[in-house]
Short mmCIF file of C-alpha atoms and ligand atoms in Angstrom, two decimals:
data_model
loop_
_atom_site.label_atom_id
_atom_site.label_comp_id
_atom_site.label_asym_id
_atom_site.label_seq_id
_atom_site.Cartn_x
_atom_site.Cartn_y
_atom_site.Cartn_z
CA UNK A 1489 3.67 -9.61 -28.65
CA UNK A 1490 7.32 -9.47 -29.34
CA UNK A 1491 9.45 -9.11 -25.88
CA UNK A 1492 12.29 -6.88 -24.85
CA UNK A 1493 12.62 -8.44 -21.55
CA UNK A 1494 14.66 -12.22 -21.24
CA UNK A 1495 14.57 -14.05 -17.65
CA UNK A 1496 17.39 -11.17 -16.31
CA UNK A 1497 16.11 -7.88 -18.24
CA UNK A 1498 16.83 -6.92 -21.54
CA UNK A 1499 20.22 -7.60 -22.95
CA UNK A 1500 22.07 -7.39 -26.70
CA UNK A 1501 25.15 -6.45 -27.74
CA UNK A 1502 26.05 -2.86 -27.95
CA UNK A 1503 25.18 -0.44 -31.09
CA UNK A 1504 23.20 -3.86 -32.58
CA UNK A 1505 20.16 -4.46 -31.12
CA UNK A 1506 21.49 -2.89 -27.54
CA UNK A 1507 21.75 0.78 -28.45
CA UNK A 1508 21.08 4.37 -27.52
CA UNK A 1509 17.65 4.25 -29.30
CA UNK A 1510 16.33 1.36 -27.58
CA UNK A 1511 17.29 2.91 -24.07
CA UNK A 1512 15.92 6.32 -24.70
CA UNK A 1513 12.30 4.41 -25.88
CA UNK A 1514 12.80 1.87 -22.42
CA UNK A 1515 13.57 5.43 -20.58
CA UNK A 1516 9.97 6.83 -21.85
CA UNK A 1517 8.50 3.74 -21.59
CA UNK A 1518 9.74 2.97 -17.76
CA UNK A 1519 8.37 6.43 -17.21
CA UNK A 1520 5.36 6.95 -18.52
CA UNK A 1521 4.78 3.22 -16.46
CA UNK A 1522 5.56 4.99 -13.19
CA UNK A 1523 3.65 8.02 -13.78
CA UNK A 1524 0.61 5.70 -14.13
CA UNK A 1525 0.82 5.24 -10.46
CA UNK A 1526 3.23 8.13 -8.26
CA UNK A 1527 2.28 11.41 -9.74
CA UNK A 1528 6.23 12.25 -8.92
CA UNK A 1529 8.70 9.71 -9.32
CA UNK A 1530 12.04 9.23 -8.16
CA UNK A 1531 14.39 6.71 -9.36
CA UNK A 1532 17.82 5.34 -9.01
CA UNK A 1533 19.77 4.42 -11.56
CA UNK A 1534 23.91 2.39 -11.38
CA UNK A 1535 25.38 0.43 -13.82
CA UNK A 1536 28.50 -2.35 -13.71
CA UNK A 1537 31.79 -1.76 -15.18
CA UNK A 1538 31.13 -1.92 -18.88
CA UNK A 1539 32.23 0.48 -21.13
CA UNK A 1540 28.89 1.22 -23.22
CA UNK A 1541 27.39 2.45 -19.39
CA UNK A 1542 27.51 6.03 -19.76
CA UNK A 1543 26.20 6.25 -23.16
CA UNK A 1544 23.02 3.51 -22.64
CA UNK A 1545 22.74 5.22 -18.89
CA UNK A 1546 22.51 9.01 -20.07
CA UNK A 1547 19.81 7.40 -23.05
CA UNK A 1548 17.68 5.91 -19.85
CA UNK A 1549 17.93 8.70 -18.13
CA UNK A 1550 16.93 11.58 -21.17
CA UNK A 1551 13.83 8.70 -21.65
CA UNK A 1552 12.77 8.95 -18.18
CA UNK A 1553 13.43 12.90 -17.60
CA UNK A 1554 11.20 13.51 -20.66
CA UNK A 1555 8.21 11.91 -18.50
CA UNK A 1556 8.89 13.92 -15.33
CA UNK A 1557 10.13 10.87 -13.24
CA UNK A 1558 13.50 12.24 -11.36
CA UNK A 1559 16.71 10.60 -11.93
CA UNK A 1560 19.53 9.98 -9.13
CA UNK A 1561 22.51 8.58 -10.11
CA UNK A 1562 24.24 6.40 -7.66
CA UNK A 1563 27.22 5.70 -10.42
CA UNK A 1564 28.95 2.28 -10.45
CA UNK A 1565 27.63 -0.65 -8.14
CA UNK A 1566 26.35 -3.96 -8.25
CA UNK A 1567 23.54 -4.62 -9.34
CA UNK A 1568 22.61 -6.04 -5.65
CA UNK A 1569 23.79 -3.05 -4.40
CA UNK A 1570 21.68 -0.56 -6.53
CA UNK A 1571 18.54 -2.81 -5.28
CA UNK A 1572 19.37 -2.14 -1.34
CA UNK A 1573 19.73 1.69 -2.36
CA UNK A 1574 16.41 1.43 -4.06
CA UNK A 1575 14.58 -0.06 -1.11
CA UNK A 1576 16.35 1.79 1.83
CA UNK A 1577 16.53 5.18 0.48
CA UNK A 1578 13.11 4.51 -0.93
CA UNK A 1579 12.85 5.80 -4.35
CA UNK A 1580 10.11 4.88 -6.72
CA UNK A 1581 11.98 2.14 -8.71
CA UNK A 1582 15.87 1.47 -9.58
CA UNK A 1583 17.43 0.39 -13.34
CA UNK A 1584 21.05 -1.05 -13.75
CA UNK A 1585 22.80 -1.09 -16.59
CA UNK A 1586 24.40 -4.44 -16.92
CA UNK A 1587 24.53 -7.52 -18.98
CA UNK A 1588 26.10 -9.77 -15.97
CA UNK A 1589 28.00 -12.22 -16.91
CA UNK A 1590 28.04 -11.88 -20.79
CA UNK A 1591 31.05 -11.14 -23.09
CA UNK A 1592 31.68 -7.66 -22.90
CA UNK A 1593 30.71 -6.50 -26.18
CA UNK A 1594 26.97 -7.28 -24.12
CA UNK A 1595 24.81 -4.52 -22.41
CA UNK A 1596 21.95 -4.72 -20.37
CA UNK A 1597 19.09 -2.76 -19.16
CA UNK A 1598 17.42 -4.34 -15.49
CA UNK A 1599 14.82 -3.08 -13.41
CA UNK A 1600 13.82 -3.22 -10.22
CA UNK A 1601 10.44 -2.52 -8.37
CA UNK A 1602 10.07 -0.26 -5.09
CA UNK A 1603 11.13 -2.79 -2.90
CA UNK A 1604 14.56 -3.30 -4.49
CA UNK A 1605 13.46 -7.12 -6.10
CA UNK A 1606 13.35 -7.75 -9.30
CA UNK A 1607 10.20 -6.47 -11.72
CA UNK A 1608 7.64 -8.81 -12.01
CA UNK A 1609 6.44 -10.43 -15.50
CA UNK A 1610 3.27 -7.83 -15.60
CA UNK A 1611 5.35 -5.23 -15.25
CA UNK A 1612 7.96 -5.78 -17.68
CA UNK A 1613 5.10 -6.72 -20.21
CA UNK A 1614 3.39 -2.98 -19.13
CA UNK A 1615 6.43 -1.22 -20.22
CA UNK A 1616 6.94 -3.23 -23.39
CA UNK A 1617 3.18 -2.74 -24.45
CA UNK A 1618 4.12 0.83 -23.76
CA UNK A 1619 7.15 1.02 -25.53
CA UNK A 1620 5.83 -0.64 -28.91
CA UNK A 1621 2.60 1.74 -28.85
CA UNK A 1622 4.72 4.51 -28.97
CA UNK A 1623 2.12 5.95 -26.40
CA UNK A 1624 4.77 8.38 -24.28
CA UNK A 1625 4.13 10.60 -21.73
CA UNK A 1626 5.67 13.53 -22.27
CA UNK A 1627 5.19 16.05 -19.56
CA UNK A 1628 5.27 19.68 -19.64
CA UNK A 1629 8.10 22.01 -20.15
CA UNK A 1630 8.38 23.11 -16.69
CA UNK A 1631 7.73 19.70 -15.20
CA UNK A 1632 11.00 17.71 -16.94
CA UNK A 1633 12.65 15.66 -14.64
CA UNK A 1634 15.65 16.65 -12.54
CA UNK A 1635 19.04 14.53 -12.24
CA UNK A 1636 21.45 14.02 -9.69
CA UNK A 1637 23.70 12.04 -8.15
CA UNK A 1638 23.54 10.05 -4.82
CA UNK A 1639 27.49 9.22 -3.13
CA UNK A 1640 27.69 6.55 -0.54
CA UNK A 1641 25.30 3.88 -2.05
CA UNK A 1642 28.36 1.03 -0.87
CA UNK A 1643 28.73 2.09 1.98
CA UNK A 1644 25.43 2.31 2.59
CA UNK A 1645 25.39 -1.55 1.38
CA UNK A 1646 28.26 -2.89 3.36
CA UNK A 1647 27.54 -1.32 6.58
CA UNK A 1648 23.57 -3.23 5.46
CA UNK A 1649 25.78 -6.63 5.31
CA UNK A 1650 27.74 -6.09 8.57
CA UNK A 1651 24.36 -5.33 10.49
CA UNK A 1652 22.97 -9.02 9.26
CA UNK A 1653 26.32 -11.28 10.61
CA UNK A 1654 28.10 -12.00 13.81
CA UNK A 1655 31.24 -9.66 12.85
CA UNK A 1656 33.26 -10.37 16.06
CA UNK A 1657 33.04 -13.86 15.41
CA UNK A 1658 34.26 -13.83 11.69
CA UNK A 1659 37.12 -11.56 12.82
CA UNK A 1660 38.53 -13.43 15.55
CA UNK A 1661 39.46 -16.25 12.75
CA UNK A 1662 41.44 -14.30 10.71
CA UNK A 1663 40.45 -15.37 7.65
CA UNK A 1664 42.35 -15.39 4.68
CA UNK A 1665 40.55 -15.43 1.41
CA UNK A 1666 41.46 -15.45 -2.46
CA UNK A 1667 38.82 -13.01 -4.58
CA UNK A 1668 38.57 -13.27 -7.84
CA UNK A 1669 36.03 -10.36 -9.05
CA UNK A 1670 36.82 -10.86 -12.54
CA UNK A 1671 37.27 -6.94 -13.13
CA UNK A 1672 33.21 -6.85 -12.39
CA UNK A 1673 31.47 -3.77 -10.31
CA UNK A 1674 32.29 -6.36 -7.47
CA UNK A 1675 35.87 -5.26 -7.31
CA UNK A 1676 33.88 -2.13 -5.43
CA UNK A 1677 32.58 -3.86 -2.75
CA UNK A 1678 34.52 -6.85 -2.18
CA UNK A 1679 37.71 -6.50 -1.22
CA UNK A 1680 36.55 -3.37 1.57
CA UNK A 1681 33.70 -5.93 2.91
CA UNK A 1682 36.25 -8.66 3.86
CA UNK A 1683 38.70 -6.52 5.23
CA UNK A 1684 36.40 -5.03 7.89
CA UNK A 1685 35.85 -8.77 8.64
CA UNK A 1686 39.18 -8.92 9.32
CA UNK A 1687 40.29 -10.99 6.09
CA UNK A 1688 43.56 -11.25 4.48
CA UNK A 1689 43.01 -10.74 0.97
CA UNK A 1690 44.36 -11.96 -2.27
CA UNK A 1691 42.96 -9.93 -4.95
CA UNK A 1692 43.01 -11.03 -8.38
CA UNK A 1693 41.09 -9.06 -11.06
CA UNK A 1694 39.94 -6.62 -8.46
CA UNK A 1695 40.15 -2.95 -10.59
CA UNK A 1696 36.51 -2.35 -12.35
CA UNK A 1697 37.47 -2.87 -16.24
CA UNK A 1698 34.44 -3.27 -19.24
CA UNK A 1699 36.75 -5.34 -21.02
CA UNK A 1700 37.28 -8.50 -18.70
CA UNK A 1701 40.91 -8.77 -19.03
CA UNK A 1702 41.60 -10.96 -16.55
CA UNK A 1703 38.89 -13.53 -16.90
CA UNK A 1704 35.18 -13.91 -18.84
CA UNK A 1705 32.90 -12.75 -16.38
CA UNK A 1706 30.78 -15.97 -15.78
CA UNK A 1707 32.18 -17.88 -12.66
CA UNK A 1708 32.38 -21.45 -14.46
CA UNK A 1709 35.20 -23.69 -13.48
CA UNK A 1710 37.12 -22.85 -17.11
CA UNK A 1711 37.34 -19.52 -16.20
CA UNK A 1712 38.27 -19.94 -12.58
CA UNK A 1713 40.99 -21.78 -13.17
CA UNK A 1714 44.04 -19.08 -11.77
CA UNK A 1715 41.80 -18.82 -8.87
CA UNK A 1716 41.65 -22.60 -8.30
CA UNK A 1717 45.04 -22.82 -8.50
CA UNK A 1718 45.73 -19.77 -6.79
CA UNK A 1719 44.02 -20.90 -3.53
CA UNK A 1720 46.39 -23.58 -2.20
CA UNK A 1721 49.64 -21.95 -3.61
CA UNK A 1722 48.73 -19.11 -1.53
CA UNK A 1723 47.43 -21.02 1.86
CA UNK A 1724 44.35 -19.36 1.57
CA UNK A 1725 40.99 -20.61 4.06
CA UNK A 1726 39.22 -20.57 0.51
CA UNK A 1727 38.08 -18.98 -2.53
CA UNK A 1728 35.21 -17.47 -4.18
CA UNK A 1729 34.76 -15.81 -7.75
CA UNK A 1730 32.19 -13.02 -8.89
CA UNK A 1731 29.94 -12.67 -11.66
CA UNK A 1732 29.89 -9.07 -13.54
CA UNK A 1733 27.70 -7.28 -11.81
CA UNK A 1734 28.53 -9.47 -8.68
CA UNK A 1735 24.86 -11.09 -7.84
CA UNK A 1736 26.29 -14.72 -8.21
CA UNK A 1737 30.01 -16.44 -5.88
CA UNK A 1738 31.13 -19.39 -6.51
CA UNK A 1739 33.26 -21.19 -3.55
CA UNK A 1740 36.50 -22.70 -4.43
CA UNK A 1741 37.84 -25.08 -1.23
CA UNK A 1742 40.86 -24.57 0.54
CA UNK A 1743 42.43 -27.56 -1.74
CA UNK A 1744 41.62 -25.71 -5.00
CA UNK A 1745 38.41 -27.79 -5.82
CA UNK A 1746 35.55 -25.84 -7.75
CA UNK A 1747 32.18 -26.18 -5.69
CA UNK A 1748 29.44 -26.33 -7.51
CA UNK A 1749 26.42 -23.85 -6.48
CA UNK A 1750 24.02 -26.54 -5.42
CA UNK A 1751 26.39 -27.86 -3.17
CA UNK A 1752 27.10 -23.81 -1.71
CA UNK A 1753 23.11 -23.78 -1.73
CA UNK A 1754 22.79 -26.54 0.39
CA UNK A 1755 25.40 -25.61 2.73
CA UNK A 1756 24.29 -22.29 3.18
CA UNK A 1757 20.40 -23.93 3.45
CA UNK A 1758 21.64 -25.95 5.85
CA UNK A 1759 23.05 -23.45 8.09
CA UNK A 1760 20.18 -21.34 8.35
CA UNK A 1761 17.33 -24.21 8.85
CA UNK A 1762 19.44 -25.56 11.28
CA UNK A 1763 20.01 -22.02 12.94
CA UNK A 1764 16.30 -21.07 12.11
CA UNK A 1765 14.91 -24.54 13.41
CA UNK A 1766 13.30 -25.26 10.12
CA UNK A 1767 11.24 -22.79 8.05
CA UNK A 1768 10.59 -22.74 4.25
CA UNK A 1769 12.99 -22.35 1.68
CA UNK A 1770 12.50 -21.58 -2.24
CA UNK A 1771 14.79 -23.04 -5.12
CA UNK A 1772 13.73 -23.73 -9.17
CA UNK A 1773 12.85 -26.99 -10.21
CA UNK A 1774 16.41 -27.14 -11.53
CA UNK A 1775 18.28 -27.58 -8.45
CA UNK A 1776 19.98 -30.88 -7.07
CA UNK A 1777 18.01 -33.00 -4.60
CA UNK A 1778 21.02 -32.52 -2.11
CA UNK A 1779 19.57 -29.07 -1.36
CA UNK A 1780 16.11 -30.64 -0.34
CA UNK A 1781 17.60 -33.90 1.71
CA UNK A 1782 19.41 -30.92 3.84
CA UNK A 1783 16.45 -29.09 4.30
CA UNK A 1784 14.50 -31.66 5.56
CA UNK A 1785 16.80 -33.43 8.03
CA UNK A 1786 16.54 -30.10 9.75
CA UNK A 1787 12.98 -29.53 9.44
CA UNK A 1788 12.56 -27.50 6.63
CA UNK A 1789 10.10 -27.39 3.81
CA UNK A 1790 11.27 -26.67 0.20
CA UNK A 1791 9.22 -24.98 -2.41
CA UNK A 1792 10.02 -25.23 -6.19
CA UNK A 1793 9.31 -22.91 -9.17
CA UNK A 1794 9.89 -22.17 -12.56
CA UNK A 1795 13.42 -21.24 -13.35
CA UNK A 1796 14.73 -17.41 -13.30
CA UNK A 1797 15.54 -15.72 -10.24
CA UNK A 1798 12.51 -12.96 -9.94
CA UNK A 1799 10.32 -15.94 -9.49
CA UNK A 1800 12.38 -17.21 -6.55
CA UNK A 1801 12.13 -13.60 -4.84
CA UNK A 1802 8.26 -13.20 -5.48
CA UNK A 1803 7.50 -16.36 -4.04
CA UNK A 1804 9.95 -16.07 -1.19
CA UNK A 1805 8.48 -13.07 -0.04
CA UNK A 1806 4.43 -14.28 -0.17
CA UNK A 1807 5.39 -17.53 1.77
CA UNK A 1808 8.04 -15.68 4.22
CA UNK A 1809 10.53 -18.30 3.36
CA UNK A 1810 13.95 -18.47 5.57
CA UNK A 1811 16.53 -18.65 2.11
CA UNK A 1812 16.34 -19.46 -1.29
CA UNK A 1813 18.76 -19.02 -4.46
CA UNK A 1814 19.57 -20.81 -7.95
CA UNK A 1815 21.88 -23.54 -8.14
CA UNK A 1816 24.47 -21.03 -9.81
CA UNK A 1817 25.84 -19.26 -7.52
CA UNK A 1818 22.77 -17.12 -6.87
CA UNK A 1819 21.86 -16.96 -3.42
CA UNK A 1820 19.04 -15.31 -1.79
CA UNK A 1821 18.73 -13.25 1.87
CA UNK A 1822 15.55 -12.36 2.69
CA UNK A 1823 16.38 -10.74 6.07
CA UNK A 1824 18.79 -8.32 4.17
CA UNK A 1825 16.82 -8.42 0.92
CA UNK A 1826 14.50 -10.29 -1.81
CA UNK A 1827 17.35 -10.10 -4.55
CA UNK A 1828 20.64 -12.65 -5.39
CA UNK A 1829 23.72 -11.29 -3.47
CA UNK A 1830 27.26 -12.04 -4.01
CA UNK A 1831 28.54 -10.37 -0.78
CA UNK A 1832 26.31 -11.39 1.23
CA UNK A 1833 26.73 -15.32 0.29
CA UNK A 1834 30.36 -14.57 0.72
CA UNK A 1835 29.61 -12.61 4.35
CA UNK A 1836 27.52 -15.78 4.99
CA UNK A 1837 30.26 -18.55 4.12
CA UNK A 1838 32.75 -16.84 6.71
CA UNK A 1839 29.72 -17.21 8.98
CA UNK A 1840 29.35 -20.71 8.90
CA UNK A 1841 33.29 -21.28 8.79
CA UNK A 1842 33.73 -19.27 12.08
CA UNK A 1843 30.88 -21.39 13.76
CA UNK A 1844 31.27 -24.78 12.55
CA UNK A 1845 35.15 -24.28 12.62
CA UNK A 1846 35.92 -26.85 9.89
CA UNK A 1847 37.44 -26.16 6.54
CA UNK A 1848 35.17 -25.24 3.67
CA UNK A 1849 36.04 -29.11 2.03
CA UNK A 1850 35.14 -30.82 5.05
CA UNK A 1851 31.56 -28.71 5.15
CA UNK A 1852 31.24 -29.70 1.29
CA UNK A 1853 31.84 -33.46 2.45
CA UNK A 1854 28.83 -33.22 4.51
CA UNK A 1855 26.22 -32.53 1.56
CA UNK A 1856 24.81 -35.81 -0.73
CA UNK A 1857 26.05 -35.84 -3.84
CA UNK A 1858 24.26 -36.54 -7.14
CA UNK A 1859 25.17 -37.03 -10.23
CA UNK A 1860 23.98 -34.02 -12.93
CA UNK A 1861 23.38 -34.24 -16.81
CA UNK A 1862 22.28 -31.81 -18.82
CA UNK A 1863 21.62 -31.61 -22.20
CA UNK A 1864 19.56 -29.95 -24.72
CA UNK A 1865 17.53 -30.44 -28.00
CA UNK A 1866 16.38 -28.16 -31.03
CA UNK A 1867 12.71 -27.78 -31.02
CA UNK A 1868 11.23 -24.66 -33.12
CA UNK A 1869 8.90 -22.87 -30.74
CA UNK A 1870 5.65 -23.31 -32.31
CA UNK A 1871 6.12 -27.07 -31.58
CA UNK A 1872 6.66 -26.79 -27.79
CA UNK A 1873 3.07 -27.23 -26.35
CA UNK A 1874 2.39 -29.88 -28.72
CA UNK A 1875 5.59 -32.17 -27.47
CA UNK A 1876 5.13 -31.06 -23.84
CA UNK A 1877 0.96 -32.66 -24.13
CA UNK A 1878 2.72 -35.83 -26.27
CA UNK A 1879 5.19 -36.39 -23.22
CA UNK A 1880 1.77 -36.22 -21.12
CA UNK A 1881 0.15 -39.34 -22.73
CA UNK A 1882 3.24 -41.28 -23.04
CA UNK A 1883 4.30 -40.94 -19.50
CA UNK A 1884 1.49 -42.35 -18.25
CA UNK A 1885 2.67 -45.50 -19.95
CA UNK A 1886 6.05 -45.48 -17.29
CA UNK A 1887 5.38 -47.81 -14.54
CA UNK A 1888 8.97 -46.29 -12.78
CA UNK A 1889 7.94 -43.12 -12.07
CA UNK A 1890 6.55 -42.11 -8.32
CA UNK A 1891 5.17 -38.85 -9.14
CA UNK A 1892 5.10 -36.14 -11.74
CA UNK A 1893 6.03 -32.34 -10.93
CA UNK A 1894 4.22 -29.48 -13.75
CA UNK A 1895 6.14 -26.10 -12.78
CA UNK A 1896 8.57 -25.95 -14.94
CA UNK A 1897 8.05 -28.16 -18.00
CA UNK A 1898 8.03 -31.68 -16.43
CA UNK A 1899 9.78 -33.26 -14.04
CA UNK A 1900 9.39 -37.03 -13.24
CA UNK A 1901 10.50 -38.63 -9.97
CA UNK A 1902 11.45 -42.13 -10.02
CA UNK A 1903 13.85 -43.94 -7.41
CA UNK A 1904 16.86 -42.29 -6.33
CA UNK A 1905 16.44 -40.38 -9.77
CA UNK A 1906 14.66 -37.31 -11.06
CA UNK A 1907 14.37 -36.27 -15.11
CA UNK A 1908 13.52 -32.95 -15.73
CA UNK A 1909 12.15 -31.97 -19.18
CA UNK A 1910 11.35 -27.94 -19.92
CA UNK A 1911 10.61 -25.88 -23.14
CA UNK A 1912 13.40 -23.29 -22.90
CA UNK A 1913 11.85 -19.62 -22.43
CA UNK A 1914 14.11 -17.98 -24.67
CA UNK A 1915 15.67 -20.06 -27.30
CA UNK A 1916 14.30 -22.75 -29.96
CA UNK A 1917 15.35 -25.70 -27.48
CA UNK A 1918 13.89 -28.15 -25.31
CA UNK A 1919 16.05 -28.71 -22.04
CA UNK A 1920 16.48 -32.31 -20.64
CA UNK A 1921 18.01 -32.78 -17.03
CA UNK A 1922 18.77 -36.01 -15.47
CA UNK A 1923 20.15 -36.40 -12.05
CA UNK A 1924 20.82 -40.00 -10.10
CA UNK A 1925 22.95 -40.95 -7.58
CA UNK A 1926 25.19 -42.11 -10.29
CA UNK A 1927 26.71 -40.72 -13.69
CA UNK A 1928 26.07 -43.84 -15.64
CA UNK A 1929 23.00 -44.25 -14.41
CA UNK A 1930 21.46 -40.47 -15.08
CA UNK A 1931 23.66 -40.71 -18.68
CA UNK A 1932 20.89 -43.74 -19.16
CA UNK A 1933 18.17 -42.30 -18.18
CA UNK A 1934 19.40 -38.72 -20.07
CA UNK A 1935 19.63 -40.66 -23.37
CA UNK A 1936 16.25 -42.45 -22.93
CA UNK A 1937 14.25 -38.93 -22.40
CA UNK A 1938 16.54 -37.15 -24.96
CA UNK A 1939 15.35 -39.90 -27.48
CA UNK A 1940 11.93 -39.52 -26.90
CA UNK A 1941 11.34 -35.59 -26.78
CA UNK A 1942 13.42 -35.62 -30.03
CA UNK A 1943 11.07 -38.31 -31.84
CA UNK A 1944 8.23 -36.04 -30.37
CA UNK A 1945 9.24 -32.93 -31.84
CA UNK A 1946 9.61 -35.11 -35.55
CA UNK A 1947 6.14 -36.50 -35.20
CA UNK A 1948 4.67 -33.26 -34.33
MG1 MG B 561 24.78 -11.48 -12.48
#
């Protein structure tokens, strides 16, 4: 069956394939889904700061009236925000219209389940099968849907946050703290979070705007390059950078230095094993054995899945893990909720600084490093299973490796190195990831794999 749905909803770029058509039909479709099992549903609906919102949000909205669901509109918010309004005001289900961190010519349409986490592969495939059978509810005349709107949804939020950390504490250090939102929904949230913690704050890129001026919206070093250089100029304790629909922060050091999300994973891991006295944690096969060596050395288990953050959530929640997140920037609370949340890494960080009262460098310091490399190879997608059971019988014949991981592609452990190879979900390419203790060394062991999958995918 053809799919709507990528690893973070459905996403194209506006009045192409993302347009007011294909968010009425996901409207009916979403609907006629939750009439299935609440005879009266009640949703929420937000969207980030992109300027094809109100057009693809009134579509949704018509699509979902049509069925009888109800429709509150909590207007523009974060996408982690939206999912704490969905699960504390307790409404059926919640949709934001975002595309995240893509150009802004990008829209998106996300849902989330009951709970406020993410929708589950079964039900996103429900509403597709719906949606290409044509096969609508459409309810009577006198039972259409009613819309509103709901105010105080960040409030709501931030007051959420400030119930889950040791304000006093955070205050007392007078933090001061460069924010780069990157004209995202964040800008909302953000700045009003860290001053009732008591933060100076240096705003850059802080007013909502759909067409990114200050920055693209993905927090990658290239585009947080003002900010880096912004943070020691400026004196600040550090800095941190948004995604669009501010689910992802990236930590810049009080020097300037970019830290990479593993590394923020890890510290963050860290500080709640340590606080927590172990307890499991959840990350994707993807992310950097630093996380894990922390972990452990404070008693705590790590769990790995496949990649894509509603996989994280679902299995966080059926083992009762203590934290979990993606190595970029996504990180996960489940004692405020099962989703990725910007603030609340951000609330988190000035935590940790308050109690272990050391710069945000020296904290860094503390984490192993490894060396990363990524890179990728075509491979049409009817060839994938065929090279993924060819890398099966020729691994066999590698005396080096110590033992072989299957939940994400496969990853190989050998000494002091791991090589992670995985069909990519969405695109005609295999993915190869190498990390070692050293950069020539995983660049040698990056070239060997990338050599073999590619003369795989020509004999196949
Ligand atoms: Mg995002």
């Amino acid at each position: 069956m053809t799919r709507l749905f990528g690893t973070n909803g459905i996403r194209g770029v506006v009045n192409q394939d993302m347009n007011s058509s294909l968010a009425l039909g996901i409207g009916q479709a979403w609907g006629t889904y939750l009439k299935r099992t609440v005879s009266h549903p009640t949703c929420a609906i937000g969207t980030d700061a992109r300027l094809s919102n109100h057009m693809l949000k009134s579509a949704v909205i018509a699509g979902m009236l049509s069925t009888g669901c109800d429709m509150v509109d909590v207007g523009l918010v974060p996408t982690p925000t939206l999912q704490y309004t969905v699960k504390e005001k307790h409404f059926d289900a919640g949709i934001v219209i975002t595309a995240s961190h893509n150009p802004p010519q990008f829209n998106g349409i996300k849902g989330t389940a009951q709970d406020g986490t993410e929708l589950t592969k079964d039900v996103e495939e429900a509403i597709e099968q719906i949606y290409f059978s044509k096969r609508f509810t459409h309810c009577n005349w006198n039972e259409v849907g009613t819309a509103s709107t709901l105010a105080g949804a960040i409030d709501l939020y931030i007051e959420g946050i400030l119930s889950k950390i040791d304000v006093p504490k955070i205050k007392k250090h007078r933090f001061h703290v460069a924010l780069d939102c990157g004209n995202g929904a964040g800008s909302l949230v953000a700045p009003m979070l860290l001053k009732k913690l008591g933060c100076t704050v240096t705003e850059m890129n802080c007013e909502p705007d759909g067409t990114f001026p200050g920055r693209h919206s993905e927090p990658i070093p290239e585009n947080l390059t003002a900010l880096m250089k912004n943070v020691p100029e400026r004196h600040a304790s550090f800095g941190v950078g948004l995604d669009g629909d501010a689910d992802r922060a990236i930590f810049i050091d009080e020097h300037g230095s970019y830290i990479w999300g593993d590394k923020s994973l890890s510290l963050v891991g860290k500080y709640i094993t340590k606080k927590k006295k172990g307890g499991v944690t959840v990350t994707p096969v993807t992310t950097s054995t630093c996380f894990e060596e922390v972990i452990r050395k404070n008693n705590g288990k790590v769990i790995y899945t496949k990649v894509g953050s509603p996989i994280v959530a679902a299995v966080m929640k059926q083992t009762h893990a203590v934290f979990g997140g993606e190595e970029n920037g996504g990180l996960i609370f489940p004692e405020f909720q099962y989703c990725r949340d910007a603030a609340m890494s951000l609330a988190t960080i000035l935590e940790i600084l308050a109690t272990e009262q050391k710069p945000l460098s020296e904290l860094i310091a503390e984490i192993p490093s490894y060396d990363m490399f990524k890179t990728k190879i075509p491979c049409p997608n009817e060839k994938k299973e065929q090279v993924i059971n060819l890398l099966e019988d020729d691994i066999e014949k590698h005396h080096e490796i110590t033992h072989i991981d299957r939940t994400d592609g496969i990853k190989l452990y050998m000494k002091d190195s791991w090589v992670l190879m995985r069909p990519s979900g969405t695109e005609p390419i295999f993915r190869v990831y190498v990390e070692a203790k050293e950069k020539h060394h995983a660049e040698k062991i990056a070239l060997f794999y990338k050599n073999l999958v590619d003369s795989l995918i020509q004999r196949t």
